[in-house]
Coordinates of C-alpha atoms in Angstrom, one line a residue:
Chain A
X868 CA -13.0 34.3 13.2
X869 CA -13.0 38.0 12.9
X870 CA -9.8 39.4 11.5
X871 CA -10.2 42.7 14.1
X872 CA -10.4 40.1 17.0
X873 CA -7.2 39.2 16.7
X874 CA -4.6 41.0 19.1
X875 CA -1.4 42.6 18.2
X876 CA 0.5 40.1 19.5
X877 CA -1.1 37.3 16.9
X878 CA -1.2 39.3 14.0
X879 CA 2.6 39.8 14.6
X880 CA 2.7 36.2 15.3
X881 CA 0.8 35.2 11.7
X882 CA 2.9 37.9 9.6
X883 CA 6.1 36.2 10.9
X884 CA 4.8 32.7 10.2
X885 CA 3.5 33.9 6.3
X886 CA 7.0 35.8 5.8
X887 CA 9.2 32.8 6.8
X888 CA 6.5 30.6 4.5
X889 CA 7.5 33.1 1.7
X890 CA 11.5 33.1 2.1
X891 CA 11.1 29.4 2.2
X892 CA 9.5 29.3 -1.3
X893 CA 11.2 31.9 -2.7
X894 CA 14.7 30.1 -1.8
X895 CA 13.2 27.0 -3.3
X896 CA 12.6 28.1 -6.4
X897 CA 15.9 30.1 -6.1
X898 CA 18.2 27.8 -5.3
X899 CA 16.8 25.4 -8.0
X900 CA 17.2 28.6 -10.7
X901 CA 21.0 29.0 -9.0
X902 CA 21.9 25.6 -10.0
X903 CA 20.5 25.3 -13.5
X904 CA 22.1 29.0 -14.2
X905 CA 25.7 27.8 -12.9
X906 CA 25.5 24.9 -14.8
X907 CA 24.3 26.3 -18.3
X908 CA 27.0 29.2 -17.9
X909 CA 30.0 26.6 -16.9
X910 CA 28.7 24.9 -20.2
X911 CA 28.1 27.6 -22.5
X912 CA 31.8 29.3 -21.7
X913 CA 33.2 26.0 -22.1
X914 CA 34.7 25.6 -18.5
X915 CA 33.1 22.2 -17.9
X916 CA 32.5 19.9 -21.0
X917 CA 28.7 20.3 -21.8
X918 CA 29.6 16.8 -23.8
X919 CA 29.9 15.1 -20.2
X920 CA 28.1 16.9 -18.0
X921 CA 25.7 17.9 -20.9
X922 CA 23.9 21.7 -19.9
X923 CA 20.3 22.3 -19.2
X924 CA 19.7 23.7 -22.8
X925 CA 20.7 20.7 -24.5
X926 CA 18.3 18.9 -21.5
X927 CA 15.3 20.7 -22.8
X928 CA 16.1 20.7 -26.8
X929 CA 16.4 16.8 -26.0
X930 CA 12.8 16.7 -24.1
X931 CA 11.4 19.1 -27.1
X932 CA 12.9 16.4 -29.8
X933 CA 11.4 14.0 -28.4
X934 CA 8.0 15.1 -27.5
X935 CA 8.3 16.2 -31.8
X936 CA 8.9 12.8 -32.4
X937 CA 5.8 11.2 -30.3
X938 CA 8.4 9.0 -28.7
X939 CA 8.6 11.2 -25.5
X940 CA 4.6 9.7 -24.9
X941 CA 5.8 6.5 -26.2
X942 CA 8.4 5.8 -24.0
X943 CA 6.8 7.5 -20.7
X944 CA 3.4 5.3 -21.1
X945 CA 5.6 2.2 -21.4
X946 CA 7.4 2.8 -17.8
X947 CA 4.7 4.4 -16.3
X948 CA 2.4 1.3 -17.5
X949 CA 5.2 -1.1 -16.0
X950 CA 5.3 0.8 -12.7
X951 CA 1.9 1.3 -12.3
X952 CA 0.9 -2.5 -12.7
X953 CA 3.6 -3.9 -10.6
X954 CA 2.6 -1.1 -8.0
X955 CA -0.2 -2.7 -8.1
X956 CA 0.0 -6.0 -8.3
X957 CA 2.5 -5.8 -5.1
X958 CA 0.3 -3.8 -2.9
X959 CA -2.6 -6.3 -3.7
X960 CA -0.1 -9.3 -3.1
X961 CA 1.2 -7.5 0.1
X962 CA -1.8 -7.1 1.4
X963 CA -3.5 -10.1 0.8
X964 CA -0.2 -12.2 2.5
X965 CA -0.3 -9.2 5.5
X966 CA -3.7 -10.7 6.2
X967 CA -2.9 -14.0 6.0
X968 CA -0.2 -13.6 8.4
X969 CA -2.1 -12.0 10.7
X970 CA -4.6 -14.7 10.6
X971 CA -2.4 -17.4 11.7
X972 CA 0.0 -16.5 14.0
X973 CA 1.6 -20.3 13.0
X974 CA 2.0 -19.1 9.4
X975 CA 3.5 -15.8 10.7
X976 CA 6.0 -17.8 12.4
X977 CA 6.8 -20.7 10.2
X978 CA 7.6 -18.2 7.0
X979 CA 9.5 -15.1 9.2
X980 CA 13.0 -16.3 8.4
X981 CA 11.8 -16.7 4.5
X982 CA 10.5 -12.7 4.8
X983 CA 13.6 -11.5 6.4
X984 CA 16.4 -13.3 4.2
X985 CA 13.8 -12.2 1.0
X986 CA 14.0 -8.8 2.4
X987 CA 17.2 -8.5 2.3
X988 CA 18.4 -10.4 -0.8
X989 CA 19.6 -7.7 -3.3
X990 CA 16.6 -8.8 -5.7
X991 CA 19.2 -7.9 -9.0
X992 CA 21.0 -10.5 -8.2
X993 CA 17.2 -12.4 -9.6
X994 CA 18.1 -10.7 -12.8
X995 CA 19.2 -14.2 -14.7
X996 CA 17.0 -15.8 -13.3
X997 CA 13.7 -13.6 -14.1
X998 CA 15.3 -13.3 -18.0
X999 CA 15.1 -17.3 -17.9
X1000 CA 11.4 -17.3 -16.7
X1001 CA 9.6 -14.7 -17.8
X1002 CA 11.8 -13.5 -21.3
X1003 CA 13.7 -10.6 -22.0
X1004 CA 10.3 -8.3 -22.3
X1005 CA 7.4 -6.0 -20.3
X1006 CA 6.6 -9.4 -18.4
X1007 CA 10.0 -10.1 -16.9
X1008 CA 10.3 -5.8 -15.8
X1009 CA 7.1 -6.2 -14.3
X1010 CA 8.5 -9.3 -12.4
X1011 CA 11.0 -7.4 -11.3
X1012 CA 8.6 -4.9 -9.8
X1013 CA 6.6 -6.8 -8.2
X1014 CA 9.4 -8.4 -6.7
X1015 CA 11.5 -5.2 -5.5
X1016 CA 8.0 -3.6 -4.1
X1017 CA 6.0 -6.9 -2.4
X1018 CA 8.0 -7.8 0.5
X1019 CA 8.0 -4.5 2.0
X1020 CA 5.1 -3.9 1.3
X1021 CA 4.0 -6.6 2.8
X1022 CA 6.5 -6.3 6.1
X1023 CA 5.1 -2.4 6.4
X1024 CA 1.2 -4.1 6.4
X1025 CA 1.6 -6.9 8.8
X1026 CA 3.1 -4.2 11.1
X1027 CA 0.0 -1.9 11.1
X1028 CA -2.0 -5.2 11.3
X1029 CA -0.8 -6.4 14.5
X1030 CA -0.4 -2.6 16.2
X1031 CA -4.1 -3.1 16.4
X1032 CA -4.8 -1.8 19.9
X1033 CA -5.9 -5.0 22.0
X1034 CA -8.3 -3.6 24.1
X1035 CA -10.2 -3.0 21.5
X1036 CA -10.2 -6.4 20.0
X1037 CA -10.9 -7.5 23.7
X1038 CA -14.0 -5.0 23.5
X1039 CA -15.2 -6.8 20.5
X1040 CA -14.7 -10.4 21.3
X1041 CA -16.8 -9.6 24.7
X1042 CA -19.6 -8.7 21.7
X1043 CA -19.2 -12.2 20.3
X1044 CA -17.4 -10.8 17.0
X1045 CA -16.1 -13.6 14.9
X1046 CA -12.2 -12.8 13.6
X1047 CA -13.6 -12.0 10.0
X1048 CA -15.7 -9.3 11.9
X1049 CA -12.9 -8.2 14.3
X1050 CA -10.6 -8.1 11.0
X1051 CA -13.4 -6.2 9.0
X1052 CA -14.5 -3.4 11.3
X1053 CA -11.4 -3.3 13.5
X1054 CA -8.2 -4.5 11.8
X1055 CA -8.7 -3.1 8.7
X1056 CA -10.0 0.2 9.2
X1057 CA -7.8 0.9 12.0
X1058 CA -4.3 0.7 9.4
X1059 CA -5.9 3.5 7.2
X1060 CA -2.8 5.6 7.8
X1061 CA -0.1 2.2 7.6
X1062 CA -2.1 1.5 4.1
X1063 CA -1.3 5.2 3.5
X1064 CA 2.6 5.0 4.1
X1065 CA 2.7 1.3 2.6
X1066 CA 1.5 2.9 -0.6
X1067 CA 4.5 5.8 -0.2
X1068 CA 6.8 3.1 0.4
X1069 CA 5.5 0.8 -2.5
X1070 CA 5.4 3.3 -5.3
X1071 CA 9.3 4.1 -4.6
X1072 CA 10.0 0.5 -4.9
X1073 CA 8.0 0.4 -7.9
X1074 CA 9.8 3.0 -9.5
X1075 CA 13.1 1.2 -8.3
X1076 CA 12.2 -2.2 -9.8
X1077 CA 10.7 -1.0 -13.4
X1078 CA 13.7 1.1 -13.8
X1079 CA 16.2 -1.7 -12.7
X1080 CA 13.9 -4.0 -14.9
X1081 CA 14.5 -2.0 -17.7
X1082 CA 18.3 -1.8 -17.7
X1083 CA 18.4 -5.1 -17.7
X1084 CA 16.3 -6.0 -20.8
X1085 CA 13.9 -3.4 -22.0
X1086 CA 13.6 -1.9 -25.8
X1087 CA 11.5 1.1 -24.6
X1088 CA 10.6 3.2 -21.6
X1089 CA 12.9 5.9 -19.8
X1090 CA 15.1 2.9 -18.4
X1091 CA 16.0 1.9 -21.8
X1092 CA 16.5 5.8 -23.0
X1093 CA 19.0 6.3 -20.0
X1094 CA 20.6 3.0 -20.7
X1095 CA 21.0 3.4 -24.9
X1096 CA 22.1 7.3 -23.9
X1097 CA 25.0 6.1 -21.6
X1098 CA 26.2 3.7 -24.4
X1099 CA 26.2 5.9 -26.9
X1100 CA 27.8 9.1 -24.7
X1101 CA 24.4 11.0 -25.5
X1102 CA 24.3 12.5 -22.6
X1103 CA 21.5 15.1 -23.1
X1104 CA 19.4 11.7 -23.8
X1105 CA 20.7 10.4 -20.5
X1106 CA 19.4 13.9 -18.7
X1107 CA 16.4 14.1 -20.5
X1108 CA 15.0 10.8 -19.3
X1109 CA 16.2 11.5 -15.8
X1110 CA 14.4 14.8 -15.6
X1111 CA 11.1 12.9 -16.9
X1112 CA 11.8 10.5 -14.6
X1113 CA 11.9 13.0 -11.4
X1114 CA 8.4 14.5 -12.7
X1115 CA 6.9 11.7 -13.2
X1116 CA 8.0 10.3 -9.5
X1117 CA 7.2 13.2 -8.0
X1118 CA 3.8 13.3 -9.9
X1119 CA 2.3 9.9 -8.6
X1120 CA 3.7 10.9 -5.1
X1121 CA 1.8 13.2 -5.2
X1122 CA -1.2 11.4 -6.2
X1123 CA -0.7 9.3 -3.0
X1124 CA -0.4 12.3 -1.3
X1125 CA -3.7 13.6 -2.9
X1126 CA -5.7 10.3 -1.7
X1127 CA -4.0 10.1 1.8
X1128 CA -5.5 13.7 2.4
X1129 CA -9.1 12.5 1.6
X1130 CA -8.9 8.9 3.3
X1131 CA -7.5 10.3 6.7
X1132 CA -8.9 13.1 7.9
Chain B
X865 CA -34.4 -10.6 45.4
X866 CA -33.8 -12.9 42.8
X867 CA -30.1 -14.2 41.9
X868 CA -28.9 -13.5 38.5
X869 CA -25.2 -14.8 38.3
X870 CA -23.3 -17.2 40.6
X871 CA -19.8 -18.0 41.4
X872 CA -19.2 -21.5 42.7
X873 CA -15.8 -22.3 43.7
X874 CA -14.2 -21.0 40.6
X875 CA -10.7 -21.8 39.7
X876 CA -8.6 -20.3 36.9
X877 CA -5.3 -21.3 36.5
X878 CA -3.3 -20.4 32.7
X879 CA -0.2 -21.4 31.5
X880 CA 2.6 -19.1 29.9
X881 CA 6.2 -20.3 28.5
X882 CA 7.9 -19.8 32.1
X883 CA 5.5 -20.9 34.6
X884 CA 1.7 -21.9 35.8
X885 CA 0.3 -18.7 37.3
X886 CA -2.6 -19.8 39.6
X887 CA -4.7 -16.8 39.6
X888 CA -8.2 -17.7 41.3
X889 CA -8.8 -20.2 43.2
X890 CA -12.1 -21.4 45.4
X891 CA -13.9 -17.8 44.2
X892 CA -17.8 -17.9 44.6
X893 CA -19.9 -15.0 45.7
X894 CA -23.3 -14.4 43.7
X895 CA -24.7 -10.9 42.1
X896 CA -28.6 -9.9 42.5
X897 CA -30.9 -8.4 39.8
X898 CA -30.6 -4.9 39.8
X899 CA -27.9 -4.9 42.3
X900 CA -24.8 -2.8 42.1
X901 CA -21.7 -5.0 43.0
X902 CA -18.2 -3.8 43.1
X903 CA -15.3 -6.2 43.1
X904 CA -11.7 -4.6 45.0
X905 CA -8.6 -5.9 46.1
X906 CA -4.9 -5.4 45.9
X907 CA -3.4 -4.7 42.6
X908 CA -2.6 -7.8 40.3
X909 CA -4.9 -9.9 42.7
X910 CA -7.0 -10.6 39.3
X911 CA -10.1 -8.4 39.9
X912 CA -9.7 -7.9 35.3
X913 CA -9.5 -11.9 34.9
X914 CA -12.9 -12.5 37.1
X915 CA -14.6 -10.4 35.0
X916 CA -13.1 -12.0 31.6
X917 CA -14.2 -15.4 33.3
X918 CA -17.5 -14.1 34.1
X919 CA -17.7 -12.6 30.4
X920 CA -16.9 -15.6 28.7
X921 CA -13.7 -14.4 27.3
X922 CA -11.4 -16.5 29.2
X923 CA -12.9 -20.2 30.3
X924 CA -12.5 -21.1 34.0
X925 CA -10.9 -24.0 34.9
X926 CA -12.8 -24.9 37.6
X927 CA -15.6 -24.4 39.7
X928 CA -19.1 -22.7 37.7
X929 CA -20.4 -19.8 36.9
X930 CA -24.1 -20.1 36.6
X931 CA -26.1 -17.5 34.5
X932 CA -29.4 -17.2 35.5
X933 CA -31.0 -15.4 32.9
X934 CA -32.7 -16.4 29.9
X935 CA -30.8 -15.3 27.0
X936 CA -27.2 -16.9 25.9
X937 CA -24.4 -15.4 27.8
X938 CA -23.2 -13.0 25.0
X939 CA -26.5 -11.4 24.5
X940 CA -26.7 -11.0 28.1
X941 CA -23.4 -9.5 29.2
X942 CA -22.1 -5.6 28.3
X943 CA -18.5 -5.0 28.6
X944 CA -17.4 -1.6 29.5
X945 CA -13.5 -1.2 29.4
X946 CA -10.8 1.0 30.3
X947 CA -10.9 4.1 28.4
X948 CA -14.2 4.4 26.5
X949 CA -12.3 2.6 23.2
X950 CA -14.9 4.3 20.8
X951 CA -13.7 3.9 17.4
X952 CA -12.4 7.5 16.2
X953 CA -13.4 6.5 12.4
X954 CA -16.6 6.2 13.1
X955 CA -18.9 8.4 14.3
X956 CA -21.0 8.5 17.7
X957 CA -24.1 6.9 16.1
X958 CA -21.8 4.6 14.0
X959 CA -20.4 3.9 16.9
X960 CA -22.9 3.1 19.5
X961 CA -24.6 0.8 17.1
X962 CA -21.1 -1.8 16.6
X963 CA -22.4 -4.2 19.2
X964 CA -25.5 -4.3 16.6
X965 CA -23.4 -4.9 13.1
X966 CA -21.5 -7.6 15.3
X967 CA -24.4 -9.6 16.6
X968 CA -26.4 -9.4 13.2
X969 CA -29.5 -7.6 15.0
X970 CA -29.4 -4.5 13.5
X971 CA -33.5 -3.9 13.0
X972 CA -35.3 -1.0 13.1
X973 CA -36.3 -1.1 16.3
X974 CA -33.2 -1.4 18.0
X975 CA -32.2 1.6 15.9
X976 CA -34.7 3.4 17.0
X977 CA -34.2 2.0 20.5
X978 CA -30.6 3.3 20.3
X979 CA -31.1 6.7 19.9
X980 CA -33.7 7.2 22.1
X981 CA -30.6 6.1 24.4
X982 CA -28.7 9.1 22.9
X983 CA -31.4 11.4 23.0
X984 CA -32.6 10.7 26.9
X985 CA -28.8 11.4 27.7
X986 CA -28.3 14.5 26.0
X987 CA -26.3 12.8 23.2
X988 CA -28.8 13.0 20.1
X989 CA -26.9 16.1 19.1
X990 CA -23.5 14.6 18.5
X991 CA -24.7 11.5 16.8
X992 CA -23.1 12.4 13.6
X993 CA -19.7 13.6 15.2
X994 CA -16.7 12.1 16.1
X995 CA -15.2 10.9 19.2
X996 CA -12.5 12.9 19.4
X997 CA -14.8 16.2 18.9
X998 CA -16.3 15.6 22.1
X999 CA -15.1 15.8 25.8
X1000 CA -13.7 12.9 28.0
X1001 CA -17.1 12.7 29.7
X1002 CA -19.4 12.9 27.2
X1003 CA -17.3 10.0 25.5
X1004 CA -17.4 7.3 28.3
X1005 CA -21.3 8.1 28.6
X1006 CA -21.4 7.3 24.6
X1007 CA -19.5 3.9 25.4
X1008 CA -21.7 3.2 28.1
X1009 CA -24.8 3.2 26.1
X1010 CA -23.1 1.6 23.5
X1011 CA -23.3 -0.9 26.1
X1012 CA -26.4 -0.5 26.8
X1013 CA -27.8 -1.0 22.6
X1014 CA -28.4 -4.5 22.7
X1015 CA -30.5 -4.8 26.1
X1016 CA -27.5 -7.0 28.1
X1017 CA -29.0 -7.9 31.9
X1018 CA -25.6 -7.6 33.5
X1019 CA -22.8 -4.9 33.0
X1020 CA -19.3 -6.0 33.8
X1021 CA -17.2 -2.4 34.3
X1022 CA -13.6 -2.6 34.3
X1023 CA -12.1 0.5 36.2
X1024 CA -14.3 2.6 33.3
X1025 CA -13.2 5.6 35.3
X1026 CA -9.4 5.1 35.6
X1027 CA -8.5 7.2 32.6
X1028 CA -10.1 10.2 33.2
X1029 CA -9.2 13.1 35.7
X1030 CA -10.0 13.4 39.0
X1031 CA -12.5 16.4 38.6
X1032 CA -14.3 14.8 35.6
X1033 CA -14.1 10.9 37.4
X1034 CA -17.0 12.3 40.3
X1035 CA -19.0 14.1 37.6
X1036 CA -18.8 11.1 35.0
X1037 CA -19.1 8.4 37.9
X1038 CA -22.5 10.1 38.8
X1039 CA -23.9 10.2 35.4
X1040 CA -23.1 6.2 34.9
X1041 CA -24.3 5.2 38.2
X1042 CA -28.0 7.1 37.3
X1043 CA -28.0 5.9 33.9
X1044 CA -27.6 2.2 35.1
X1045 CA -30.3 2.7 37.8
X1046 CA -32.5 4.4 35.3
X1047 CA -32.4 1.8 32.9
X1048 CA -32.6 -1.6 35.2
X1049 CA -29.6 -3.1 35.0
X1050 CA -27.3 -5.3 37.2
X1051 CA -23.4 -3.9 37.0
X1052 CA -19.9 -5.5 38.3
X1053 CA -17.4 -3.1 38.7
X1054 CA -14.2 -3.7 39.1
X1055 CA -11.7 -1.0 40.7
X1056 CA -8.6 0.0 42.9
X1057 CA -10.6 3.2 44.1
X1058 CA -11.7 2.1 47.4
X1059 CA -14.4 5.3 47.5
X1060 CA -15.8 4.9 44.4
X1061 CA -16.7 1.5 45.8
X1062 CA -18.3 2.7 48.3
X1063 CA -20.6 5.3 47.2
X1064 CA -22.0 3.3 44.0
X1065 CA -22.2 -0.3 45.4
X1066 CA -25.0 -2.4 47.2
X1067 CA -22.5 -4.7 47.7
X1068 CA -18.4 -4.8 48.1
X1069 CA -16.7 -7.9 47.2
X1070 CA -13.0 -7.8 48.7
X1071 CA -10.1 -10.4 47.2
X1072 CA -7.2 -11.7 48.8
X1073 CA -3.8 -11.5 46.8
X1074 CA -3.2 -14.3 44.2
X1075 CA -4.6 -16.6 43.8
X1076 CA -7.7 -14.8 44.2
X1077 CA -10.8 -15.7 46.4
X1078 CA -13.4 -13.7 48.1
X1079 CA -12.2 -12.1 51.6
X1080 CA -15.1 -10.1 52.9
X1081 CA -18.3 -8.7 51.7
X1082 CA -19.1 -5.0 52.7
X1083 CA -23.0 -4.1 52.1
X1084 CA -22.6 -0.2 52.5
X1085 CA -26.4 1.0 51.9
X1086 CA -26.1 4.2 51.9
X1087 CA -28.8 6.2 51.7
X1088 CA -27.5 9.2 49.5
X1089 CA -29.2 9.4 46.2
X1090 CA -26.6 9.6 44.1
X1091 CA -22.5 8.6 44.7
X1092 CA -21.3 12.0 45.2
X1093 CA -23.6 12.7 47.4
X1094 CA -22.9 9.4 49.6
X1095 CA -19.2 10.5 49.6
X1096 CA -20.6 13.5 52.0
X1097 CA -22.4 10.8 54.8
X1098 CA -20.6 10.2 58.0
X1099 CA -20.8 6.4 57.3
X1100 CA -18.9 6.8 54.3
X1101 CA -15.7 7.3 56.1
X1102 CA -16.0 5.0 58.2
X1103 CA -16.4 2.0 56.0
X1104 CA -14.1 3.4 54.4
X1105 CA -11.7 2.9 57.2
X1106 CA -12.8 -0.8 57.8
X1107 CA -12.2 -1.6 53.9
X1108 CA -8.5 0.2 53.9
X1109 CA -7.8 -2.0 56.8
X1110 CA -9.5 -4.9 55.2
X1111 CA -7.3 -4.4 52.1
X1112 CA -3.9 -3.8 54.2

């Protein structure tokens, strides 16, 4: 389209929208630069205790320490390797039981109550328990993981399963399609977008259950550095890791985000 | 004119948790080659559930439906449904060629054979778009020859038109009804739409409320070329009248 095409009316129209796209940003960013401001000032004239509340300085000397020390690397590989397989070990699980529920509608029924009382169980109160099994190391956090993210993910899955528009299925069963094929070219690539928000879902559980995992036993990872910070009142450690943690988050949502935009069109 | 499918005295009665619905009972009438039959009758009467019978999809439980072609029923059957339900991941050629992938007879020739479908019908263009880049009409004609891919003798149509609006219904209608003649075939169509009945049918079958069986036959015969414009013949209204009373 031409950019002299346009009429008055929509060039006023398209200003208004990129201006208000603007103010949003710039308050963003502002509000964010606000916040850490107040907080370093409060600390820096001593009206709030930057040993408690610790300041945003300190936060970033801590980050710099440890990035000197290689143990910044050390310790973000370690959670992000826990999260990462247990993401993935739960959306494969998930999966793979979403189908087989969907497959027999007698299975569906016979393990439902099982689902929903698993659903609901607090799955820290497993905590013991998974110590008992699996030892107090990488194998029990990724336990835990698994465990926080599976049941969801599989709840979410089965969902987009059986949405699966029935005329459709009607369509290809007048074809003569087998269920493998009506799962294969219908089922399947008709929950694209469920897949989509079962991975959004799954990676926040992830994150839940490595970090959970690692309070409870770790000797490494960002878990463990909040954890050994709050015993030993070092705060700035505490804020550090959280900070690494947000990024981090927010970094392999985005990565979802990333792959959702080129699967669904 | 040779018969190609016969009802005898078919029953269908199915179970749910609450009750035993009897939905057809004592239904025969019998379908021509080449012959353009349309099945009406007050809603819920089971017009969809003679067709699923007749496709194979839901067994009868009595009576017999007799095929009288030469290939197995699924091979010789196309199913046109409500809405055109074209896959929107997929795209037009992708799509017309399902019935293929599904039956394991995806050759070369029926490749070919499918888009000289899409070509004769003004479709060749669009092949690698996606449904939901093209208009209402052009979609249901893509379904249709979806149906058409795998050579089936007889098309069952159920209400193919309902989901389209009014204006587009009489163009799209007319399209379908030439195509069908063009390439042969023997249709079923199933609708509520008492005048589309009329101007694409050789024959009207009429059902009674549930449990379903056959009330009257109309044999219109029009002599219009195409269904719009047998909707502008004298006779049309008429028989038109008789099958509204017939109905009431």
């Amino acid at each position: 389209m031409k950019h002299e095409s346009f009429s008055v009316n929509r060039i006023e129209y398209l200003k208004k929208r990129r201006k208000n796209t603007v103010t949003v940003h710039v308050l963003r960013i502002g509000l964010l630069l606000l916040a850490l401001s107040l907080w370093e000032l409060l600390a820096q004239f001593n009206v709030i205790d930057s040993f408690i509340t610790s300041s945003p300085s300190k936060i970033a000397v801590t980050v710099y320490k440890l990035f000197a020390e290689d143990s910044l690397a050390y310790h973000m590989g370690v959670t992000l390797y826990e999260t990462m397989l247990g993401f993935l070990i739960a959306v494969a699980l998930g999966y793979a039981v979403a189908i087989m529920l969907w497959w027999s509608d007698t299975l569906k029924r016979v393990l439902e109550p099982y689902i929903v009382v698993l659903n609901s169980l607090p799955k820290i109160a497993l905590g013991p328990i998974i110590i008992i099994w699996c030892g107090s190391g990488t194998k029990a956090i990724i336990f835990m993981t698994v465990l926080v993210s599976v049941v969801v993910a599989t709840i979410t899955m089965l969902g987009g399963f059986l949405a699966t528009d029935k005329n459709k299925v009607l369509l290809l069963r007048s074809m003569g399609a087998t269920k493998v094929q009506i799962m294969t070219k219908l089922v399947v690539p008709s929950s694209v977008p469920t897949f989509i928000s079962m991975l959004k879902i799954s990676i926040g559980m992830a994150w839940i259950g490595s970090i959970m995992g690692e309070y409870l036993v770790s000797r490494a990872g960002l878990g463990y550095l909040i954890v050994y910070g709050g015993q030993v009142f070092k705060l700035d450690l505490v804020m550090a890791a959280t900070v690494i943690l947000c990024v981090l988050a927010s970094l392999l949502y985005g990565a979802v985000a990333l792959l959702e935009r080129k699967i669904v069109k | 004119m040779k018969k190609i499918l016969e009802l005898k005295n078919v029953g269908l009665t199915y179970q749910t948790p609450k009750d035993e619905i009897n939905a057809v009972s004592g239904l025969s009438f019998s379908v021509n080659e080449g012959e353009f039959v349309s099945i009406i009758g007050p809603s819920g009467c089971g017009k969809t559930t003679v067709l699923s019978m007749i496709a194979g999809l839901i067994p009868a439980t009595g009576g017999k439906i007799e095929f009288l072609a030469k290939k197995e029923r699924k091979d010789c059957i196309g199913y046109m449904l409500q809405k055109d339900q074209l896959f929107p991941w997929r795209t037009i050629e992708k799509n017309i060629l399902l019935p293929l992938e599904i039956k394991k007879s995806l050759t070369k020739e029926r490749k070919e054979y499918a888009n000289s479908l899409l070509k004769k019908y003004g479709l060749y263009e669009f092949k690698d778009n996606y449904p939901s880049e093209l208009s209402g009409g052009m979609r249901q004609r893509v379904a249709l020859i979806r149906t058409l891919v795998f050579s089936p003798d007889i098309l069952l149509l159920d209400e193919p038109f309902s989901a389209i609006d009014y204006q587009t219904r009489l163009s799209v209608c007319n399209d379908v009804y030439s195509i069908i003649k063009a390439e042969h075939k023997t249709a079923i169509l199933v609708t509520h739409d008492i005048s589309e009945a009329i101007s694409m049918s050789d024959k009207i079958v009429v059902l009674t409320k549930r449990p379903a069986k056959v009330k009257s036959e109309f044999f219109p015969g029009l002599s219009g070329e195409t269904p719009l414009k047998r909707r502008e013949l004298p006779e049309f209204s008429l028989l038109f009248e008789k099958i509204w009373k017939e109905l009431n």
